[in-house]
Amino acid sequence: MNASSTFNFPNLAPVRRTSHANPQPIPKPLIAASSSVPEPGSDPPARKIKGSPQLARWSRARAIRSGRKLDRAGQRTQFLEPNPPLHPSDGVSLDPHDSTSSGSDGSDDDAEMTAGKSIYMVSDGTGWTVEHSVNAALGQFEHCLVDRGCAVNTHLFSGIDDVERLMEIVKQAAKEGAMLVYTLADPSMADSARQACTHWGIPTTDMLGPITEGIATHLGVLPSGLPRGAPGRSFPLTDEYFRRIEAIEFSIKQDDGALPQNLHKADIVLAGVSRTGKTPLSIYLAQKGYKVANVPIVFGVQLPKTLFEVDPEKVFGLTINPLVLQTVRTARAKTLGFSEGMKSNYSEMVHVRQELEFARRILAQNPVWPVIEVTGKAIEETAAVVLRLYHDRKHKCSMPRISKRY
Amino acid sequence: MNASSTFNFPNLAPVRRTSHANPQPIPKPLIAASSSVPEPGSDPPARKIKGSPQLARWSRARAIRSGRKLDRAGQRTQFLEPNPPLHPSDGVSLDPHDSTSSGSDGSDDDAEMTAGKSIYMVSDGTGWTVEHSVNAALGQFEHCLVDRGCAVNTHLFSGIDDVERLMEIVKQAAKEGAMLVYTLADPSMADSARQACTHWGIPTTDMLGPITEGIATHLGVLPSGLPRGAPGRSFPLTDEYFRRIEAIEFSIKQDDGALPQNLHKADIVLAGVSRTGKTPLSIYLAQKGYKVANVPIVFGVQLPKTLFEVDPEKVFGLTINPLVLQTVRTARAKTLGFSEGMKSNYSEMVHVRQELEFARRILAQNPVWPVIEVTGKAIEETAAVVLRLYHDRKHKCSMPRISKRY
């Protein structure tokens, strides 16, 4: 289905479709993007922006290293001329609330959002995959995101399962000069997205298409082409669904040393002093289907006997840098509204060191328990270490791995 | 860095690199993969397997629709001849535990795992992105995964940040006839993976490369090339990290109607009868940084007054099909070891209908609360609906979306 023949965009002048013929498509949008509203059809001004020549070098180097011809670089991710920003005077009124939200609702985020570049994420399902992948890719730009040097606004559109709504979003993306990333199971929807983006000169990436094609070939089976949660689809992975619910409920009940008599029922037991992230880590692992119990180590308080009776291979110690711990605890004490007296005991350096030393001794007495340093690690990073060790111990592979059967 | 020149694979005969010259590279591996240990170098037998011609048609149709030339199809996902399985007699001994785990440890999953096709997922970070994406893509094959018609084993290798370990995994993938999917931030690592896979004829997909390149061009900024959690990297998104921890701790404390006096502090309040998935949904949303409280609706029990005092735009009702609810409750009652008397009240159809009717009336009296049907929905699917509505109400966009600033 050709989207551009079905939908009529009377007032949006599409960019000239000359980009494919351009022998160096990558650096071009960089320059064009930095210029303010270029004349449509004119060559982008030769103004240089910070990082642009470097990026061009990097992109070209990567293309050459990966054996792609440069004029094919646009095949994986389409690098086209960004559409010049459009004004309401162009007669485009896609959004009846637009003026309200960015006008009178000045307190709204929307006004602030206009400062950065936009990434539109479109999915026919929940959209968590595209969101997760874009977040992971944005991790590659943290060096400039942190100080807002290259501010980015992401917009997730989930449950987009008809082509009309898809086209509304593409038009809105063109208007805003946004990039569009999509996961669309229906091949005709994916094609419409791609074609419309080409038509409007929107840079675009198909997140799941390549991997789905790859798996189809590997398995010798056709993909269903149906978004997750589509009516008429069998309920996905029922066993895993119930396993996750059970794991979450278990982990909540076992949080913070509750019910030590149930430690033997846990898949994983975490032990560490307060503010080593035991709770969020437990919950993260529970979401993945593991029953997790966590046991706090408190200076001078005896640990539950059962902790030393369970399989030591499932116990993990968490440790943290004393200075970082003290900072986190001071912040925490403020949040909890501790009195000065209580606060000092909980967050003062002497006590912090004493408690960490107490924990260190306990962990040292149980050498089978791996000790994981959590300082500066995100929850996911600590979780990855725990699960790698957990599966490695369970399956005794040469290379630590997490294996699953579907 | 050319991996094949650095590493010496003395006993593994690489496949002939003729695939690129093949005008129809896609259907070939399907046939080759179905044959048992083809003679190296010989043409794959012309045996047909189920789904193969259909898949070829589909692939070709997709390629044509998307405007790609067929002989370029291999550029996004490389479809090469799978390597013939290698035997220990070939002199390859990558895994000292191999024989142990699949031999004497017969109880191990590993033996069972050999039945399906393998997908190797390699990451220099946590690996959750590649795992998440592969899971999402596998959702397209649920029609045959459910009855094990196309069983798949996934193997996640996280924290792979040196080329030696990467090469071990590639060789292991070649040995097992696995497909390899990777997210490697360092361009030279990504290139090594790609080259080694080409060398050994392993089908492969670069999960984050295309989107990272796309974002780089869109922002005009170079990616850092550093994996998440790499030493020397600034700690990622500290504010969000603490916001998530706080949200998780809040949501655990508010679980199942606890502390109704705190409902006003919640971002989102869920109300529904027992077993509508309030707890796992709360926790899932908390992981995303939202403070969630959930309030159970129990037949004949008055709801907390505060529920009707908080902003009604943040309250969401959950409902479920009575038959499904009864089934779930019967299973639950068994797990909890309810006596017959208690069980009947909780899971009997009359009571289930009575309670759902009670809930329906309460929800109807509060028309601002959206009511979400959770029957057959995965936690993620319900969460997507909740967040779409939540953000839509907050920002009043024409197209419901979730927007974030980085």
PDB file of C-alpha atoms in Angstrom, chain A residues 149-389:
ATOM      1  CA  GLY A 149      24.447  19.972  25.428  1.00  0.00           C
ATOM      2  CA  CYS A 150      22.322  17.927  23.058  1.00  0.00           C
ATOM      3  CA  ALA A 151      18.926  17.837  24.746  1.00  0.00           C
ATOM      4  CA  VAL A 152      16.559  15.226  23.399  1.00  0.00           C
ATOM      5  CA  ASN A 153      12.813  14.840  23.797  1.00  0.00           C
ATOM      6  CA  THR A 154      11.384  11.407  23.192  1.00  0.00           C
ATOM      7  CA  HIS A 155       7.720  10.869  22.404  1.00  0.00           C
ATOM      8  CA  LEU A 156       6.295   7.374  22.622  1.00  0.00           C
ATOM      9  CA  PHE A 157       3.179   6.556  20.616  1.00  0.00           C
ATOM     10  CA  SER A 158       2.000   3.069  21.551  1.00  0.00           C
ATOM     11  CA  GLY A 159      -0.843   0.951  20.205  1.00  0.00           C
ATOM     12  CA  ILE A 160      -0.687   2.563  16.740  1.00  0.00           C
ATOM     13  CA  ASP A 161      -2.432  -0.104  14.697  1.00  0.00           C
ATOM     14  CA  ASP A 162      -4.044   1.802  11.862  1.00  0.00           C
ATOM     15  CA  VAL A 163      -2.407   3.665   9.042  1.00  0.00           C
ATOM     16  CA  GLU A 164      -4.382   6.890   9.535  1.00  0.00           C
ATOM     17  CA  ARG A 165      -3.008   7.462  13.013  1.00  0.00           C
ATOM     18  CA  LEU A 166       0.426   6.451  11.789  1.00  0.00           C
ATOM     19  CA  MET A 167       0.252   9.128   9.094  1.00  0.00           C
ATOM     20  CA  GLU A 168      -0.862  11.764  11.621  1.00  0.00           C
ATOM     21  CA  ILE A 169       2.239  10.997  13.631  1.00  0.00           C
ATOM     22  CA  VAL A 170       4.532  11.081  10.609  1.00  0.00           C
ATOM     23  CA  LYS A 171       3.124  14.466   9.621  1.00  0.00           C
ATOM     24  CA  GLN A 172       3.562  15.726  13.161  1.00  0.00           C
ATOM     25  CA  ALA A 173       7.170  14.467  13.101  1.00  0.00           C
ATOM     26  CA  ALA A 174       7.775  16.304   9.823  1.00  0.00           C
ATOM     27  CA  LYS A 175       6.349  19.451  11.356  1.00  0.00           C
ATOM     28  CA  GLU A 176       8.581  19.181  14.387  1.00  0.00           C
ATOM     29  CA  GLY A 177      11.717  18.062  12.527  1.00  0.00           C
ATOM     30  CA  ALA A 178      11.739  14.862  14.556  1.00  0.00           C
ATOM     31  CA  MET A 179      13.383  11.538  13.880  1.00  0.00           C
ATOM     32  CA  LEU A 180      11.030   8.540  13.778  1.00  0.00           C
ATOM     33  CA  VAL A 181      11.844   5.088  15.151  1.00  0.00           C
ATOM     34  CA  TYR A 182       9.261   2.348  14.829  1.00  0.00           C
ATOM     35  CA  THR A 183       8.394  -1.230  15.697  1.00  0.00           C
ATOM     36  CA  LEU A 184       5.470  -2.297  13.535  1.00  0.00           C
ATOM     37  CA  ALA A 185       4.702  -5.985  13.188  1.00  0.00           C
ATOM     38  CA  ASP A 186       2.414  -5.650  10.167  1.00  0.00           C
ATOM     39  CA  PRO A 187       4.728  -5.426   7.125  1.00  0.00           C
ATOM     40  CA  SER A 188       2.310  -3.113   5.292  1.00  0.00           C
ATOM     41  CA  MET A 189       2.270  -0.706   8.263  1.00  0.00           C
ATOM     42  CA  ALA A 190       6.073  -0.805   8.403  1.00  0.00           C
ATOM     43  CA  ASP A 191       6.232  -0.070   4.693  1.00  0.00           C
ATOM     44  CA  SER A 192       3.791   2.824   5.034  1.00  0.00           C
ATOM     45  CA  ALA A 193       5.928   4.308   7.799  1.00  0.00           C
ATOM     46  CA  ARG A 194       9.069   3.961   5.746  1.00  0.00           C
ATOM     47  CA  GLN A 195       7.533   5.394   2.600  1.00  0.00           C
ATOM     48  CA  ALA A 196       5.905   8.318   4.369  1.00  0.00           C
ATOM     49  CA  CYS A 197       9.185   9.143   6.130  1.00  0.00           C
ATOM     50  CA  THR A 198      11.025   9.065   2.826  1.00  0.00           C
ATOM     51  CA  HIS A 199       8.326  11.273   1.339  1.00  0.00           C
ATOM     52  CA  TRP A 200       8.628  13.876   4.085  1.00  0.00           C
ATOM     53  CA  GLY A 201      12.373  13.576   4.468  1.00  0.00           C
ATOM     54  CA  ILE A 202      12.194  12.275   8.017  1.00  0.00           C
ATOM     55  CA  PRO A 203      15.173  10.212   9.215  1.00  0.00           C
ATOM     56  CA  THR A 204      13.823   6.849  10.305  1.00  0.00           C
ATOM     57  CA  THR A 205      14.854   3.466  11.709  1.00  0.00           C
ATOM     58  CA  ASP A 206      12.959   0.182  11.739  1.00  0.00           C
ATOM     59  CA  MET A 207      13.873  -1.290  15.134  1.00  0.00           C
ATOM     60  CA  LEU A 208      12.509  -4.830  14.914  1.00  0.00           C
ATOM     61  CA  GLY A 209      12.295  -5.491  11.170  1.00  0.00           C
ATOM     62  CA  PRO A 210      15.907  -6.651  10.684  1.00  0.00           C
ATOM     63  CA  ILE A 211      15.981  -8.936  13.732  1.00  0.00           C
ATOM     64  CA  THR A 212      12.552 -10.385  12.904  1.00  0.00           C
ATOM     65  CA  GLU A 213      13.690 -11.148   9.363  1.00  0.00           C
ATOM     66  CA  GLY A 214      16.875 -12.656  10.731  1.00  0.00           C
ATOM     67  CA  ILE A 215      15.007 -14.928  13.139  1.00  0.00           C
ATOM     68  CA  ALA A 216      12.498 -15.884  10.414  1.00  0.00           C
ATOM     69  CA  THR A 217      15.323 -17.077   8.215  1.00  0.00           C
ATOM     70  CA  HIS A 218      17.099 -18.794  11.100  1.00  0.00           C
ATOM     71  CA  LEU A 219      13.972 -20.695  12.186  1.00  0.00           C
ATOM     72  CA  GLY A 220      12.495 -21.184   8.731  1.00  0.00           C
ATOM     73  CA  VAL A 221       9.157 -19.859   9.976  1.00  0.00           C
ATOM     74  CA  LEU A 222       7.096 -16.887   8.905  1.00  0.00           C
ATOM     75  CA  PRO A 223       6.494 -14.108  11.438  1.00  0.00           C
ATOM     76  CA  SER A 224       2.850 -13.637  12.335  1.00  0.00           C
ATOM     77  CA  GLY A 225       2.795  -9.974  11.377  1.00  0.00           C
ATOM     78  CA  LEU A 226       0.479  -9.345  14.324  1.00  0.00           C
ATOM     79  CA  PRO A 227       1.312  -6.843  17.056  1.00  0.00           C
ATOM     80  CA  ARG A 228       1.491  -8.166  20.608  1.00  0.00           C
ATOM     81  CA  GLY A 229      -1.846  -7.990  22.327  1.00  0.00           C
ATOM     82  CA  ALA A 230      -3.713  -8.010  19.004  1.00  0.00           C
ATOM     83  CA  PRO A 231      -7.199  -9.492  19.245  1.00  0.00           C
ATOM     84  CA  GLY A 232      -7.332 -13.106  18.204  1.00  0.00           C
ATOM     85  CA  ARG A 233      -3.799 -13.783  19.349  1.00  0.00           C
ATOM     86  CA  SER A 234      -3.152 -16.476  21.857  1.00  0.00           C
ATOM     87  CA  PHE A 235      -2.228 -15.134  25.244  1.00  0.00           C
ATOM     88  CA  PRO A 236       1.526 -14.903  25.322  1.00  0.00           C
ATOM     89  CA  LEU A 237       3.605 -17.209  27.472  1.00  0.00           C
ATOM     90  CA  THR A 238       1.056 -17.872  30.198  1.00  0.00           C
ATOM     91  CA  ASP A 239       3.393 -19.835  32.439  1.00  0.00           C
ATOM     92  CA  GLU A 240       5.941 -17.064  32.462  1.00  0.00           C
ATOM     93  CA  TYR A 241       3.204 -14.535  33.220  1.00  0.00           C
ATOM     94  CA  PHE A 242       2.160 -16.353  36.377  1.00  0.00           C
ATOM     95  CA  ARG A 243       5.749 -17.058  37.341  1.00  0.00           C
ATOM     96  CA  ARG A 244       6.501 -13.336  37.224  1.00  0.00           C
ATOM     97  CA  ILE A 245       3.454 -12.418  39.281  1.00  0.00           C
ATOM     98  CA  GLU A 246       4.385 -15.013  41.875  1.00  0.00           C
ATOM     99  CA  ALA A 247       7.985 -13.816  41.964  1.00  0.00           C
ATOM    100  CA  ILE A 248       6.919 -10.194  42.451  1.00  0.00           C
ATOM    101  CA  GLU A 249       4.522 -11.063  45.255  1.00  0.00           C
ATOM    102  CA  PHE A 250       7.135 -13.238  46.935  1.00  0.00           C
ATOM    103  CA  SER A 251       9.821 -10.566  46.683  1.00  0.00           C
ATOM    104  CA  ILE A 252       7.570  -7.861  48.113  1.00  0.00           C
ATOM    105  CA  LYS A 253       6.702 -10.058  51.079  1.00  0.00           C
ATOM    106  CA  GLN A 254      10.357 -10.923  51.688  1.00  0.00           C
ATOM    107  CA  ASP A 255      11.548  -7.349  51.422  1.00  0.00           C
ATOM    108  CA  ASP A 256      13.860  -6.010  54.095  1.00  0.00           C
ATOM    109  CA  GLY A 257      14.382  -9.192  56.047  1.00  0.00           C
ATOM    110  CA  ALA A 258      10.733 -10.051  56.514  1.00  0.00           C
ATOM    111  CA  LEU A 259       9.850 -13.732  57.004  1.00  0.00           C
ATOM    112  CA  PRO A 260      13.389 -15.157  57.282  1.00  0.00           C
ATOM    113  CA  GLN A 261      11.825 -18.607  57.654  1.00  0.00           C
ATOM    114  CA  ASN A 262      11.008 -18.439  53.915  1.00  0.00           C
ATOM    115  CA  LEU A 263      14.573 -17.813  52.703  1.00  0.00           C
ATOM    116  CA  HIS A 264      14.809 -21.397  51.437  1.00  0.00           C
ATOM    117  CA  LYS A 265      11.962 -20.673  48.989  1.00  0.00           C
ATOM    118  CA  ALA A 266      13.891 -17.840  47.333  1.00  0.00           C
ATOM    119  CA  ASP A 267      15.866 -18.287  44.119  1.00  0.00           C
ATOM    120  CA  ILE A 268      18.220 -15.495  45.092  1.00  0.00           C
ATOM    121  CA  VAL A 269      19.032 -13.971  48.494  1.00  0.00           C
ATOM    122  CA  LEU A 270      20.648 -10.539  48.724  1.00  0.00           C
ATOM    123  CA  ALA A 271      22.507  -9.398  51.830  1.00  0.00           C
ATOM    124  CA  GLY A 272      23.900  -5.928  52.435  1.00  0.00           C
ATOM    125  CA  VAL A 273      23.734  -2.859  54.633  1.00  0.00           C
ATOM    126  CA  SER A 274      20.960  -0.292  54.258  1.00  0.00           C
ATOM    127  CA  ARG A 275      21.056   1.741  51.003  1.00  0.00           C
ATOM    128  CA  THR A 276      22.993  -0.760  48.919  1.00  0.00           C
ATOM    129  CA  GLY A 277      19.934  -1.011  46.682  1.00  0.00           C
ATOM    130  CA  LYS A 278      18.642  -4.381  47.886  1.00  0.00           C
ATOM    131  CA  THR A 279      14.974  -3.492  47.426  1.00  0.00           C
ATOM    132  CA  PRO A 280      15.047  -2.091  43.882  1.00  0.00           C
ATOM    133  CA  LEU A 281      17.400  -4.891  42.853  1.00  0.00           C
ATOM    134  CA  SER A 282      15.037  -7.501  44.333  1.00  0.00           C
ATOM    135  CA  ILE A 283      12.096  -5.998  42.493  1.00  0.00           C
ATOM    136  CA  TYR A 284      13.990  -5.768  39.217  1.00  0.00           C
ATOM    137  CA  LEU A 285      14.973  -9.427  39.452  1.00  0.00           C
ATOM    138  CA  ALA A 286      11.422 -10.369  40.465  1.00  0.00           C
ATOM    139  CA  GLN A 287      10.134  -8.707  37.282  1.00  0.00           C
ATOM    140  CA  LYS A 288      12.343 -11.159  35.431  1.00  0.00           C
ATOM    141  CA  GLY A 289      10.719 -14.081  37.258  1.00  0.00           C
ATOM    142  CA  TYR A 290      13.165 -14.734  40.106  1.00  0.00           C
ATOM    143  CA  LYS A 291      11.952 -15.014  43.686  1.00  0.00           C
ATOM    144  CA  VAL A 292      14.249 -12.768  45.653  1.00  0.00           C
ATOM    145  CA  ALA A 293      14.609 -12.284  49.385  1.00  0.00           C
ATOM    146  CA  ASN A 294      16.748  -9.566  50.843  1.00  0.00           C
ATOM    147  CA  VAL A 295      18.325  -9.519  54.250  1.00  0.00           C
ATOM    148  CA  PRO A 296      19.614  -6.268  55.743  1.00  0.00           C
ATOM    149  CA  ILE A 297      22.963  -6.265  57.540  1.00  0.00           C
ATOM    150  CA  VAL A 298      22.691  -3.905  60.507  1.00  0.00           C
ATOM    151  CA  PHE A 299      25.617  -3.211  62.811  1.00  0.00           C
ATOM    152  CA  GLY A 300      25.247  -5.179  66.022  1.00  0.00           C
ATOM    153  CA  VAL A 301      22.141  -7.064  64.887  1.00  0.00           C
ATOM    154  CA  GLN A 302      22.401 -10.810  64.420  1.00  0.00           C
ATOM    155  CA  LEU A 303      21.517 -12.099  60.970  1.00  0.00           C
ATOM    156  CA  PRO A 304      18.730 -14.693  60.725  1.00  0.00           C
ATOM    157  CA  LYS A 305      20.017 -18.242  61.255  1.00  0.00           C
ATOM    158  CA  THR A 306      18.275 -19.408  58.080  1.00  0.00           C
ATOM    159  CA  LEU A 307      20.584 -17.229  55.969  1.00  0.00           C
ATOM    160  CA  PHE A 308      23.434 -19.610  56.819  1.00  0.00           C
ATOM    161  CA  GLU A 309      21.320 -22.715  56.291  1.00  0.00           C
ATOM    162  CA  VAL A 310      20.156 -22.059  52.706  1.00  0.00           C
ATOM    163  CA  ASP A 311      22.182 -23.067  49.655  1.00  0.00           C
ATOM    164  CA  PRO A 312      25.115 -20.610  49.821  1.00  0.00           C
ATOM    165  CA  GLU A 313      25.290 -20.550  46.020  1.00  0.00           C
ATOM    166  CA  LYS A 314      22.152 -18.426  45.899  1.00  0.00           C
ATOM    167  CA  VAL A 315      23.306 -15.786  48.391  1.00  0.00           C
ATOM    168  CA  PHE A 316      24.875 -12.566  47.096  1.00  0.00           C
ATOM    169  CA  GLY A 317      26.541  -9.873  49.192  1.00  0.00           C
ATOM    170  CA  LEU A 318      26.290  -6.225  48.190  1.00  0.00           C
ATOM    171  CA  THR A 319      28.913  -3.669  49.141  1.00  0.00           C
ATOM    172  CA  ILE A 320      29.380   0.032  48.471  1.00  0.00           C
ATOM    173  CA  ASN A 321      31.959   2.772  48.839  1.00  0.00           C
ATOM    174  CA  PRO A 322      31.682   4.335  52.349  1.00  0.00           C
ATOM    175  CA  LEU A 323      31.714   7.920  51.107  1.00  0.00           C
ATOM    176  CA  VAL A 324      28.992   7.279  48.565  1.00  0.00           C
ATOM    177  CA  LEU A 325      26.974   5.379  51.152  1.00  0.00           C
ATOM    178  CA  GLN A 326      27.204   8.252  53.587  1.00  0.00           C
ATOM    179  CA  THR A 327      26.025  10.746  50.963  1.00  0.00           C
ATOM    180  CA  VAL A 328      23.099   8.541  49.980  1.00  0.00           C
ATOM    181  CA  ARG A 329      22.163   8.007  53.617  1.00  0.00           C
ATOM    182  CA  THR A 330      22.284  11.711  54.442  1.00  0.00           C
ATOM    183  CA  ALA A 331      19.901  12.371  51.557  1.00  0.00           C
ATOM    184  CA  ARG A 332      17.710   9.513  52.711  1.00  0.00           C
ATOM    185  CA  ALA A 333      17.659  10.725  56.311  1.00  0.00           C
ATOM    186  CA  LYS A 334      16.450  14.117  55.108  1.00  0.00           C
ATOM    187  CA  THR A 335      13.655  12.516  53.075  1.00  0.00           C
ATOM    188  CA  LEU A 336      12.536  10.448  56.026  1.00  0.00           C
ATOM    189  CA  GLY A 337      12.612  13.518  58.268  1.00  0.00           C
ATOM    190  CA  PHE A 338      14.923  11.892  60.817  1.00  0.00           C
ATOM    191  CA  SER A 339      15.749  13.893  63.911  1.00  0.00           C
ATOM    192  CA  GLU A 340      19.385  14.980  64.219  1.00  0.00           C
ATOM    193  CA  GLY A 341      20.071  12.228  66.765  1.00  0.00           C
ATOM    194  CA  MET A 342      18.792   9.387  64.614  1.00  0.00           C
ATOM    195  CA  LYS A 343      20.343  10.861  61.520  1.00  0.00           C
ATOM    196  CA  SER A 344      23.803  10.899  63.029  1.00  0.00           C
ATOM    197  CA  ASN A 345      23.695   7.219  63.836  1.00  0.00           C
ATOM    198  CA  TYR A 346      22.441   6.271  60.400  1.00  0.00           C
ATOM    199  CA  SER A 347      24.529   8.464  58.183  1.00  0.00           C
ATOM    200  CA  GLU A 348      27.565   9.556  60.171  1.00  0.00           C
ATOM    201  CA  MET A 349      30.859   8.448  58.762  1.00  0.00           C
ATOM    202  CA  VAL A 350      32.061   6.586  61.848  1.00  0.00           C
ATOM    203  CA  HIS A 351      28.895   4.521  61.933  1.00  0.00           C
ATOM    204  CA  VAL A 352      28.936   3.956  58.168  1.00  0.00           C
ATOM    205  CA  ARG A 353      32.480   2.589  58.315  1.00  0.00           C
ATOM    206  CA  GLN A 354      31.685   0.477  61.364  1.00  0.00           C
ATOM    207  CA  GLU A 355      28.656  -1.053  59.689  1.00  0.00           C
ATOM    208  CA  LEU A 356      30.474  -1.709  56.423  1.00  0.00           C
ATOM    209  CA  GLU A 357      33.303  -3.383  58.369  1.00  0.00           C
ATOM    210  CA  PHE A 358      30.724  -5.516  60.197  1.00  0.00           C
ATOM    211  CA  ALA A 359      29.242  -6.499  56.819  1.00  0.00           C
ATOM    212  CA  ARG A 360      32.690  -7.181  55.364  1.00  0.00           C
ATOM    213  CA  ARG A 361      33.485  -9.626  58.146  1.00  0.00           C
ATOM    214  CA  ILE A 362      30.219 -11.521  57.699  1.00  0.00           C
ATOM    215  CA  LEU A 363      30.711 -11.734  53.942  1.00  0.00           C
ATOM    216  CA  ALA A 364      34.314 -12.866  54.426  1.00  0.00           C
ATOM    217  CA  GLN A 365      33.148 -15.659  56.720  1.00  0.00           C
ATOM    218  CA  ASN A 366      30.994 -16.953  53.864  1.00  0.00           C
ATOM    219  CA  PRO A 367      33.408 -17.111  50.956  1.00  0.00           C
ATOM    220  CA  VAL A 368      30.926 -18.858  48.658  1.00  0.00           C
ATOM    221  CA  TRP A 369      28.757 -15.730  48.579  1.00  0.00           C
ATOM    222  CA  PRO A 370      29.941 -13.475  45.767  1.00  0.00           C
ATOM    223  CA  VAL A 371      30.347  -9.860  46.861  1.00  0.00           C
ATOM    224  CA  ILE A 372      29.166  -7.286  44.349  1.00  0.00           C
ATOM    225  CA  GLU A 373      30.358  -3.696  44.487  1.00  0.00           C
ATOM    226  CA  VAL A 374      27.307  -1.561  43.684  1.00  0.00           C
ATOM    227  CA  THR A 375      28.951   1.876  43.790  1.00  0.00           C
ATOM    228  CA  GLY A 376      28.014   3.807  40.656  1.00  0.00           C
ATOM    229  CA  LYS A 377      26.134   0.866  39.172  1.00  0.00           C
ATOM    230  CA  ALA A 378      22.602   1.192  37.876  1.00  0.00           C
ATOM    231  CA  ILE A 379      20.126  -1.384  39.163  1.00  0.00           C
ATOM    232  CA  GLU A 380      20.232  -3.158  35.804  1.00  0.00           C
ATOM    233  CA  GLU A 381      24.008  -3.419  35.935  1.00  0.00           C
ATOM    234  CA  THR A 382      24.039  -5.063  39.347  1.00  0.00           C
ATOM    235  CA  ALA A 383      21.189  -7.319  38.243  1.00  0.00           C
ATOM    236  CA  ALA A 384      23.193  -8.381  35.202  1.00  0.00           C
ATOM    237  CA  VAL A 385      26.134  -9.395  37.399  1.00  0.00           C
ATOM    238  CA  VAL A 386      23.905 -11.312  39.826  1.00  0.00           C
ATOM    239  CA  LEU A 387      22.130 -13.227  37.072  1.00  0.00           C
ATOM    240  CA  ARG A 388      25.317 -14.000  35.180  1.00  0.00           C
ATOM    241  CA  LEU A 389      26.832 -15.549  38.315  1.00  0.00           C
TER     242      LEU A 389
END
